[in-house]
CSV table of C-alpha atoms and ligand atoms in Angstrom, one decimal:
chain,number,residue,atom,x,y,z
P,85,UNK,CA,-3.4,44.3,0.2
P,86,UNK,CA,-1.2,41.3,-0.1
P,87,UNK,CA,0.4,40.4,-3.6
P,88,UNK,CA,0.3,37.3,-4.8
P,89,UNK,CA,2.1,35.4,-7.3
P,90,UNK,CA,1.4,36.4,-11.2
P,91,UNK,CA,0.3,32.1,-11.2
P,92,UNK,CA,-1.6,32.5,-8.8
P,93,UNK,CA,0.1,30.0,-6.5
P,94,UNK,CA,1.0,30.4,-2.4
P,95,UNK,CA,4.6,31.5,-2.1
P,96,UNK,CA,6.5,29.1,0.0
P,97,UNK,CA,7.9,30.5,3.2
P,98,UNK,CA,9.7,29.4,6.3
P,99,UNK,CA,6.3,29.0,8.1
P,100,UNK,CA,4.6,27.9,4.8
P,101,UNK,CA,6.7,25.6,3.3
P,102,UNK,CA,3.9,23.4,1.2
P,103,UNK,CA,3.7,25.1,-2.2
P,104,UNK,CA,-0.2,25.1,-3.7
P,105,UNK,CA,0.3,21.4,-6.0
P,106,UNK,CA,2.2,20.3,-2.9
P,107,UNK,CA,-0.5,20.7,-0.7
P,108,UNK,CA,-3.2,19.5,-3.8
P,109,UNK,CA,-0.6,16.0,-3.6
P,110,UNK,CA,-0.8,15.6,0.2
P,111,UNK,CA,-4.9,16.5,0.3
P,112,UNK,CA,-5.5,13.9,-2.5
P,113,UNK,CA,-3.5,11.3,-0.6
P,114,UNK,CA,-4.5,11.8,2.8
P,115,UNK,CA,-8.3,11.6,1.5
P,116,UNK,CA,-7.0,8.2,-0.5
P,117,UNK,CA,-5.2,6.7,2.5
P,118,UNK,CA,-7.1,7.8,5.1
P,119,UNK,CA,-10.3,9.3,4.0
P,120,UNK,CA,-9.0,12.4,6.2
P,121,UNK,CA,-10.3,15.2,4.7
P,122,UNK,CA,-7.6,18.5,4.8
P,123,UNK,CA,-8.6,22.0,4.4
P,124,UNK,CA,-6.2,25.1,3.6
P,125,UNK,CA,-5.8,25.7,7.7
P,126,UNK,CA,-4.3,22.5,8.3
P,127,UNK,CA,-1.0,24.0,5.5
P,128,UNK,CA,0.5,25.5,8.3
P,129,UNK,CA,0.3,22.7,10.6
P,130,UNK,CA,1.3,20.2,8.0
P,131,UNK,CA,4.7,22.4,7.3
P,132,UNK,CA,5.3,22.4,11.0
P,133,UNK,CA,4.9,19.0,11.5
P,134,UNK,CA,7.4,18.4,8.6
P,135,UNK,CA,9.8,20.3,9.7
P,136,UNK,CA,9.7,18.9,12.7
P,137,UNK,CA,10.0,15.3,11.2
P,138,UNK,CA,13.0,16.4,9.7
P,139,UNK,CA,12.0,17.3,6.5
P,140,UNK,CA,13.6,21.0,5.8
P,141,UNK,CA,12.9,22.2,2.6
P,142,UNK,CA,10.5,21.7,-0.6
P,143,UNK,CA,12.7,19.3,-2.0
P,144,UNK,CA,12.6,16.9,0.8
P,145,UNK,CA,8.1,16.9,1.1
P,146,UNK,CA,8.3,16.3,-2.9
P,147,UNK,CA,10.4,13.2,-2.0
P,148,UNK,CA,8.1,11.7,0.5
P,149,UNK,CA,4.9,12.5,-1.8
P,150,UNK,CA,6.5,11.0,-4.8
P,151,UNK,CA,7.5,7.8,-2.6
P,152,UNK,CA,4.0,7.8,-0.8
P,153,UNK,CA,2.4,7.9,-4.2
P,154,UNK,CA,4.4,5.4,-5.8
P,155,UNK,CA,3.1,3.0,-2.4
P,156,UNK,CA,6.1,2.9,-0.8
P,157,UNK,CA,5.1,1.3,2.3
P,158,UNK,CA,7.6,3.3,5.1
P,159,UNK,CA,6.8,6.6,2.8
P,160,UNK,CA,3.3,5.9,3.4
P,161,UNK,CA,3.8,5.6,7.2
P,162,UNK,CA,5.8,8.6,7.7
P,163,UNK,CA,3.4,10.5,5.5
P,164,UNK,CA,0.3,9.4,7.8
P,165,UNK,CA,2.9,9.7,10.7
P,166,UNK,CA,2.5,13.5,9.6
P,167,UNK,CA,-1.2,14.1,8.7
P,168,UNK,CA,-2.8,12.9,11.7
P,169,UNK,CA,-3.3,15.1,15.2
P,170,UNK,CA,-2.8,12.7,18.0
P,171,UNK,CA,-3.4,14.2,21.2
P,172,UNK,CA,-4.5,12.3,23.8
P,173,UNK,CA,-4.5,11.8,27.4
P,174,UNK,CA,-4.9,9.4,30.4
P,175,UNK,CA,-8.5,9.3,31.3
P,176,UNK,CA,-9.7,12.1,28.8
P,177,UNK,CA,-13.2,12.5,29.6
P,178,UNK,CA,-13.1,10.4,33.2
P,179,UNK,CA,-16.7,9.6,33.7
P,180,UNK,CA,-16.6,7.6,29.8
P,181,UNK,CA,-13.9,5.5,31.6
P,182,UNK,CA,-16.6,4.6,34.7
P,183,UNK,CA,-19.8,3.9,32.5
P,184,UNK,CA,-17.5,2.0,30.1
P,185,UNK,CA,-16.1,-0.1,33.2
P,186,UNK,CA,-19.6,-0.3,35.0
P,187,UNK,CA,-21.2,-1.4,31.5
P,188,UNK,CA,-18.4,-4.3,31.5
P,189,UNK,CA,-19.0,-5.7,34.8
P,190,UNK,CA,-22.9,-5.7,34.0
P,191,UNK,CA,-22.2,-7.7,30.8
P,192,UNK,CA,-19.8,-10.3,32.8
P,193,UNK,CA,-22.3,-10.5,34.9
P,194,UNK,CA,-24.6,-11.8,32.2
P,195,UNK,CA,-22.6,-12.9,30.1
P,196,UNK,CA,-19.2,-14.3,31.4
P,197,UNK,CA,-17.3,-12.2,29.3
P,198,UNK,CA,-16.7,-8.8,27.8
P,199,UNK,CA,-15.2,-7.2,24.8
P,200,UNK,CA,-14.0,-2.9,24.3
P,201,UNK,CA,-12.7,-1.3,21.1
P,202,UNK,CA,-10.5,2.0,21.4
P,203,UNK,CA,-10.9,2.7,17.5
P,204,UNK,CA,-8.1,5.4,17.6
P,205,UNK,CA,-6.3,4.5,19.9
P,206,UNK,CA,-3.6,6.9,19.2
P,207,UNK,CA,-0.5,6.5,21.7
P,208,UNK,CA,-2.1,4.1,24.1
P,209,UNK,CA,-3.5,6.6,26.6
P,210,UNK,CA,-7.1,5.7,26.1
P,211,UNK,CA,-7.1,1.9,25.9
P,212,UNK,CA,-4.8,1.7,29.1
P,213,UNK,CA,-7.1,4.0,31.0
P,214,UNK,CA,-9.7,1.5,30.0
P,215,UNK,CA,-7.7,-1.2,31.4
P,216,UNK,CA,-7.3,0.5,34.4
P,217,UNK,CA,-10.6,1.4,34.9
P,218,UNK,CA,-11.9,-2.2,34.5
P,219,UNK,CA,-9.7,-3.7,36.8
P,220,UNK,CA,-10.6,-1.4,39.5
P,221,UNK,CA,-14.5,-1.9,39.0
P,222,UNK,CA,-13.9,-5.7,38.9
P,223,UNK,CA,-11.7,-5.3,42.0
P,224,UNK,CA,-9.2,-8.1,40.6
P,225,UNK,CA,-6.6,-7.9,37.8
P,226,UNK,CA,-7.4,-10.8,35.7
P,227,UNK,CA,-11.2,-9.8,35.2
P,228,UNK,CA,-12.7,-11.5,31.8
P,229,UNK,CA,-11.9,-8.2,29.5
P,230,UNK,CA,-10.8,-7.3,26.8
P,231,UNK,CA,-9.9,-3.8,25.5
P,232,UNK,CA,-8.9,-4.2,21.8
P,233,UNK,CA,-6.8,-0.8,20.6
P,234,UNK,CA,-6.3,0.1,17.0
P,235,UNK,CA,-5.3,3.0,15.0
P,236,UNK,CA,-4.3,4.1,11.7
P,237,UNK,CA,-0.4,5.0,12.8
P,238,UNK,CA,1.7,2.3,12.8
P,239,UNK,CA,3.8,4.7,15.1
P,240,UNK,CA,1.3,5.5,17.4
P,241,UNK,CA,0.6,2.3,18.2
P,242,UNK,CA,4.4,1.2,18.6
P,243,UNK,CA,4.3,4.1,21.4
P,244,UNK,CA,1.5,2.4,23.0
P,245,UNK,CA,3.4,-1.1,22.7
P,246,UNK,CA,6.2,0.1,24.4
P,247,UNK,CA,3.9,1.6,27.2
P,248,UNK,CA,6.3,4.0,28.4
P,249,UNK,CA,5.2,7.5,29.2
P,250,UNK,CA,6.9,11.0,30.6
P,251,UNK,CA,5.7,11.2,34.3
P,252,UNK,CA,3.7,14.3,33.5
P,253,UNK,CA,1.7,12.4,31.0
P,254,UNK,CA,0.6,10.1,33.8
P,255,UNK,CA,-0.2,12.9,36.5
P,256,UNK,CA,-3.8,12.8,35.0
P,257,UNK,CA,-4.7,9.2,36.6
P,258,UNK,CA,-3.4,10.6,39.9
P,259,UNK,CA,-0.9,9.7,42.0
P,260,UNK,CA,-2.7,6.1,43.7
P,261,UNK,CA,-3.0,4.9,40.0
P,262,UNK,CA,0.5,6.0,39.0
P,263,UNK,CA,2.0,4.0,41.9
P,264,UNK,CA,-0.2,1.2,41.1
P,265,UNK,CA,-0.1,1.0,37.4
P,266,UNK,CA,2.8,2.5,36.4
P,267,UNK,CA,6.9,1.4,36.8
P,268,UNK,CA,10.2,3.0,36.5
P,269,UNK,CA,11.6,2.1,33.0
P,270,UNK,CA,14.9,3.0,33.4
P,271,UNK,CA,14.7,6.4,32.0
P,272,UNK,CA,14.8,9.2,34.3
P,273,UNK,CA,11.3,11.3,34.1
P,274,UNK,CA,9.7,8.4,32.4
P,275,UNK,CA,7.8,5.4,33.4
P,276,UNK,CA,6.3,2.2,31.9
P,277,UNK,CA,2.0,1.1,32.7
P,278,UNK,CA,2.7,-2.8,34.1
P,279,UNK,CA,2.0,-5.8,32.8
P,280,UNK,CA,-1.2,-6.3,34.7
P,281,UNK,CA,-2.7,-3.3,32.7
P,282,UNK,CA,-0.8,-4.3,29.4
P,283,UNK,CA,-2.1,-7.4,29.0
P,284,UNK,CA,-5.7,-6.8,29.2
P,285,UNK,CA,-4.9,-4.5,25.9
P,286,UNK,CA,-4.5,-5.8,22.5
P,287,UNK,CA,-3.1,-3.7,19.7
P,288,UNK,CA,-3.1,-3.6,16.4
P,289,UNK,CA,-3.2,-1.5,13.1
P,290,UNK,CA,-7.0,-0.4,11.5
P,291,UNK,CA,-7.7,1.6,8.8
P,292,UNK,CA,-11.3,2.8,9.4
P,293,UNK,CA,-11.7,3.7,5.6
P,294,UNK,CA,-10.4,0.1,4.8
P,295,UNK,CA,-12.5,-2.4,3.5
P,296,UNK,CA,-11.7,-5.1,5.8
P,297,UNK,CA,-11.4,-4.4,9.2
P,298,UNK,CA,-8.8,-7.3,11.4
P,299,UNK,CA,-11.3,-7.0,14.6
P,300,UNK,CA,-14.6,-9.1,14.8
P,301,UNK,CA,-17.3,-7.8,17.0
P,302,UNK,CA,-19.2,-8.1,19.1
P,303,UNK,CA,-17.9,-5.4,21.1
P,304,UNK,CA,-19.9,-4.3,24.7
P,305,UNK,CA,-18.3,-1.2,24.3
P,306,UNK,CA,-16.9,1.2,21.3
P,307,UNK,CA,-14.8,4.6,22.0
P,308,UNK,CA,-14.2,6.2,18.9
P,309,UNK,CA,-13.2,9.8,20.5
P,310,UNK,CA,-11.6,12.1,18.4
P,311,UNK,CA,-11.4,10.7,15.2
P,312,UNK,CA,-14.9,10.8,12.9
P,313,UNK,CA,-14.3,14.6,12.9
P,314,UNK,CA,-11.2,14.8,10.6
P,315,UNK,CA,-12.8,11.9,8.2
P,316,UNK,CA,-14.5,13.1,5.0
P,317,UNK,CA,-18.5,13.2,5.8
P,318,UNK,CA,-19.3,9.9,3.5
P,319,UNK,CA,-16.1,8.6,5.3
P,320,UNK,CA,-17.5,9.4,8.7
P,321,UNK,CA,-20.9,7.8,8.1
P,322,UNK,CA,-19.7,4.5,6.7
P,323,UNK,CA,-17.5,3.9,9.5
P,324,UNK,CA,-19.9,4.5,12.3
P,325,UNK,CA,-22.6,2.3,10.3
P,326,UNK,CA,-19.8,-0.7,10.4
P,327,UNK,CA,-19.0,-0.2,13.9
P,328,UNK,CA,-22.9,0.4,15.1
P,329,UNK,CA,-23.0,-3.3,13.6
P,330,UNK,CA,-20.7,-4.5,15.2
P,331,UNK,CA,-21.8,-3.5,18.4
P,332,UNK,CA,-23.8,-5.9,21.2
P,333,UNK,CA,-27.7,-5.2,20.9
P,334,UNK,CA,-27.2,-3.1,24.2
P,335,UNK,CA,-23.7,-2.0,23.3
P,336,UNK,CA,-22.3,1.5,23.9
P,337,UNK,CA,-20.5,3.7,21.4
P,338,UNK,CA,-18.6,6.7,22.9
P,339,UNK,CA,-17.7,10.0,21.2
P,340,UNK,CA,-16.2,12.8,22.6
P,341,UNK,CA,-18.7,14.7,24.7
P,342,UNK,CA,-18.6,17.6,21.9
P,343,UNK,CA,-19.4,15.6,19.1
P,344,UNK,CA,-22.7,13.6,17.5
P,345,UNK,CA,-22.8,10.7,15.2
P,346,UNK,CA,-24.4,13.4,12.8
P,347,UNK,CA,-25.7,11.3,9.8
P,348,UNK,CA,-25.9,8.5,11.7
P,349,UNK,CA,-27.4,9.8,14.8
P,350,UNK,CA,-30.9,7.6,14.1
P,351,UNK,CA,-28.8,4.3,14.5
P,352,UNK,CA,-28.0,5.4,18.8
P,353,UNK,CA,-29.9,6.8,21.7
P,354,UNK,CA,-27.4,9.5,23.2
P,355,UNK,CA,-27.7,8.7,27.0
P,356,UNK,CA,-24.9,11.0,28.8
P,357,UNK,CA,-22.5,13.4,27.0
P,358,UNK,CA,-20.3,11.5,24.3
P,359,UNK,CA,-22.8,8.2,25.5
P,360,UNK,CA,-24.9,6.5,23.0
P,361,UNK,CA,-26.8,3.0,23.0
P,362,UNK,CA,-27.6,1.2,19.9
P,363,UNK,CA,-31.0,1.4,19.2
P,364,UNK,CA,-32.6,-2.1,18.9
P,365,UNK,CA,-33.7,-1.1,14.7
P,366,UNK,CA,-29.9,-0.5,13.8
P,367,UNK,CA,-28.9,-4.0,12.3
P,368,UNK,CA,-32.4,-4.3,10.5
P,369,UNK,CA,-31.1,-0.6,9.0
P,370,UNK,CA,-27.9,-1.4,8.4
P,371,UNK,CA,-29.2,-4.8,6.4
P,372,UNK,CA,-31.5,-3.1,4.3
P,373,UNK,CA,-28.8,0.0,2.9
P,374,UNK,CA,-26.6,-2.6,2.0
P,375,UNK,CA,-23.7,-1.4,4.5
P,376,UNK,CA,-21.2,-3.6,6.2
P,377,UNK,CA,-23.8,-5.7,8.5
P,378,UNK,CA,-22.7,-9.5,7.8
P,379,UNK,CA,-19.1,-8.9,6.7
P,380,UNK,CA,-18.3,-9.8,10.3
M,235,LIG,C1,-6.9,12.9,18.4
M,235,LIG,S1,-6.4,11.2,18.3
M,235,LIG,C2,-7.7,10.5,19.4
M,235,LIG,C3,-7.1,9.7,20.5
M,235,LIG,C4,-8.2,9.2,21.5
M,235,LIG,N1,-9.3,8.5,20.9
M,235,LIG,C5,-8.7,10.4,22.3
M,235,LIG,O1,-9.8,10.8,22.2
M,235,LIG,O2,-8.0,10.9,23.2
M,235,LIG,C6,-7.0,10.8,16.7
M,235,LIG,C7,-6.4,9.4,16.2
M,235,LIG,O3,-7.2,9.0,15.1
M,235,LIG,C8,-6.3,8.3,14.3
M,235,LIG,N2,-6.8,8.2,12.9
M,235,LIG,C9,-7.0,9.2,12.0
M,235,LIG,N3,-7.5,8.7,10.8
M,235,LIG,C10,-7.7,7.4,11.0
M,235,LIG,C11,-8.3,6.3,10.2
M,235,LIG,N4,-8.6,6.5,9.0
M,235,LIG,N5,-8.3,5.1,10.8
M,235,LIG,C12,-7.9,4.9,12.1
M,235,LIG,N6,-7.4,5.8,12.9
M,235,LIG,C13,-7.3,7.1,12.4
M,235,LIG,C14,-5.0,9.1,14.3
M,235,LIG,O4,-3.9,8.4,14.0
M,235,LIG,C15,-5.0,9.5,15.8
M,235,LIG,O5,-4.2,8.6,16.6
């Protein structure tokens, strides 16, 4: 049987080092910042991740809640820095990559003109292997395109600015698109995605839980892969809602192929794995529960 405390509270170790309020200070800020919802598994990988962000003892994750609490804005970032999982991966899920692509070129087609979202966007991976993808389809590298790329991390998304990657990250594109896409930086091991694929990409920071989002839609295309699952459930619900309205009428909003707009799931049509189409009622819907529809 294992003893606990006479309080009742976790003892920290070496591999646990958030105390019990410690952990209660970084659940009820990580719900408040990023509506990311942390259960007692996630202790372990929180104390890892500090550690390995330099913070060594108790004394330093008290001084980085007490800053992030008080709103200091770096504290903040280094505190979301360390809450959120951000593994990714060049052309994660490869056939989302050619419906997204093929979807563009039939809108162009149409329209002139196309517009993609990578909602959590994470290091870059995703967005560029949208790029990519697009300017292959198109057969040219200045198709009409856009792939728009936002996340939460300020970090993150300074990674995917910089564009520069180890050469194993890049052995998932193969070796045709590495030599096509991809540079030497200057850094042995390490190369950079070119300026043909870079500056089809736009970046910028996005909250999902905030109120106003910096991106306008229409988008032809939405990936948010990976992300709804850590978000609290009302969270979750409210930010597919908003980005089902801001969807084209035959739009496409991408999950991973393991996960389902749950709540929401009466707003799409799944069509393929991780593949769902608006359905034609979803703006009508949206309008009448009083969500985001209009804000943008
Ligand atoms: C596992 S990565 C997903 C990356 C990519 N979409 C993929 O599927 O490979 C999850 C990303 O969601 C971001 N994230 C978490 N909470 C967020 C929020 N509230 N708003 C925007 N992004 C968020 C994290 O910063 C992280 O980069």
């Amino acid at each position: 049987m294992r003893r606990g405390r006479p309080d009742g509270l976790a003892r920290p170790n070496r591999r646990t080092m958030l105390t019990d309020p410690q952990f209660d200070r970084t659940r009820r800020l990580a719900s408040l910042l990023a509506g990311i919802e942390l259960v007692e598994r996630h202790r372990e990988l929180l104390s890892r991740r500090s550690r390995r962000l330099g913070i060594r003892d108790a004394a330093g994750l008290d001084t980085l809640l007490g800053a992030a609490e008080a709103g200091d804005a770096q504290a903040r970032r280094t505190f979301l820095s360390l809450l959120t999982t951000k593994f990714t991966e060049f052309f994660r899920h490869p056939a989302h990559f050619a419906i997204a692509a093929a979807h563009a070129r039939g809108v162009v087609a149409r329209a002139g003109r196309a517009r993609l979202w990578s909602a959590a966007a994470a290091t870059g991976e995703e967005p560029y292997s949208l790029a990519i993808a697009i300017v292959e389809a198109f057969g040219n590298c200045e198709p009409p395109v856009e792939v728009v790329a936002t996340d939460i991390d300020r970090e993150a998304l300074a990674v995917a600015e910089r564009g520069e990657y180890a050469e194993a990250a890049v052995r998932a594109p193969g070796p045709e698109r590495r030599a096509r896409y991809f540079e030497a930086c200057g850094e042995p091991g390490r190369c950079r995605i070119t300026d043909t694929i870079r500056r089809l990409v736009t970046i910028r920071p996005l909250n999902l839980i905030d109120a106003e989002w910096p991106v306008e839609g229409p988008f032809d295309v939405i990936f948010c892969r990976n992300v709804l699952m850590y978000l609290e459930a009302g969270r979750r619900a409210e930010a597919v809602r908003r980005m089902a309205s801001l969807l084209a009428p035959d739009g496409l909003f991408m999950l991973d192929p393991v996960e389902d707009p749950g709540a929401t799931g009466a707003l799409f049509a799944a069509s393929a794995p991780g593949v769902f189409s608006r359905r034609p009622a979803a703006r009508l819907r949206l309008g009448c529960s009083g969500a985001a529809e209009g804000r943008f």
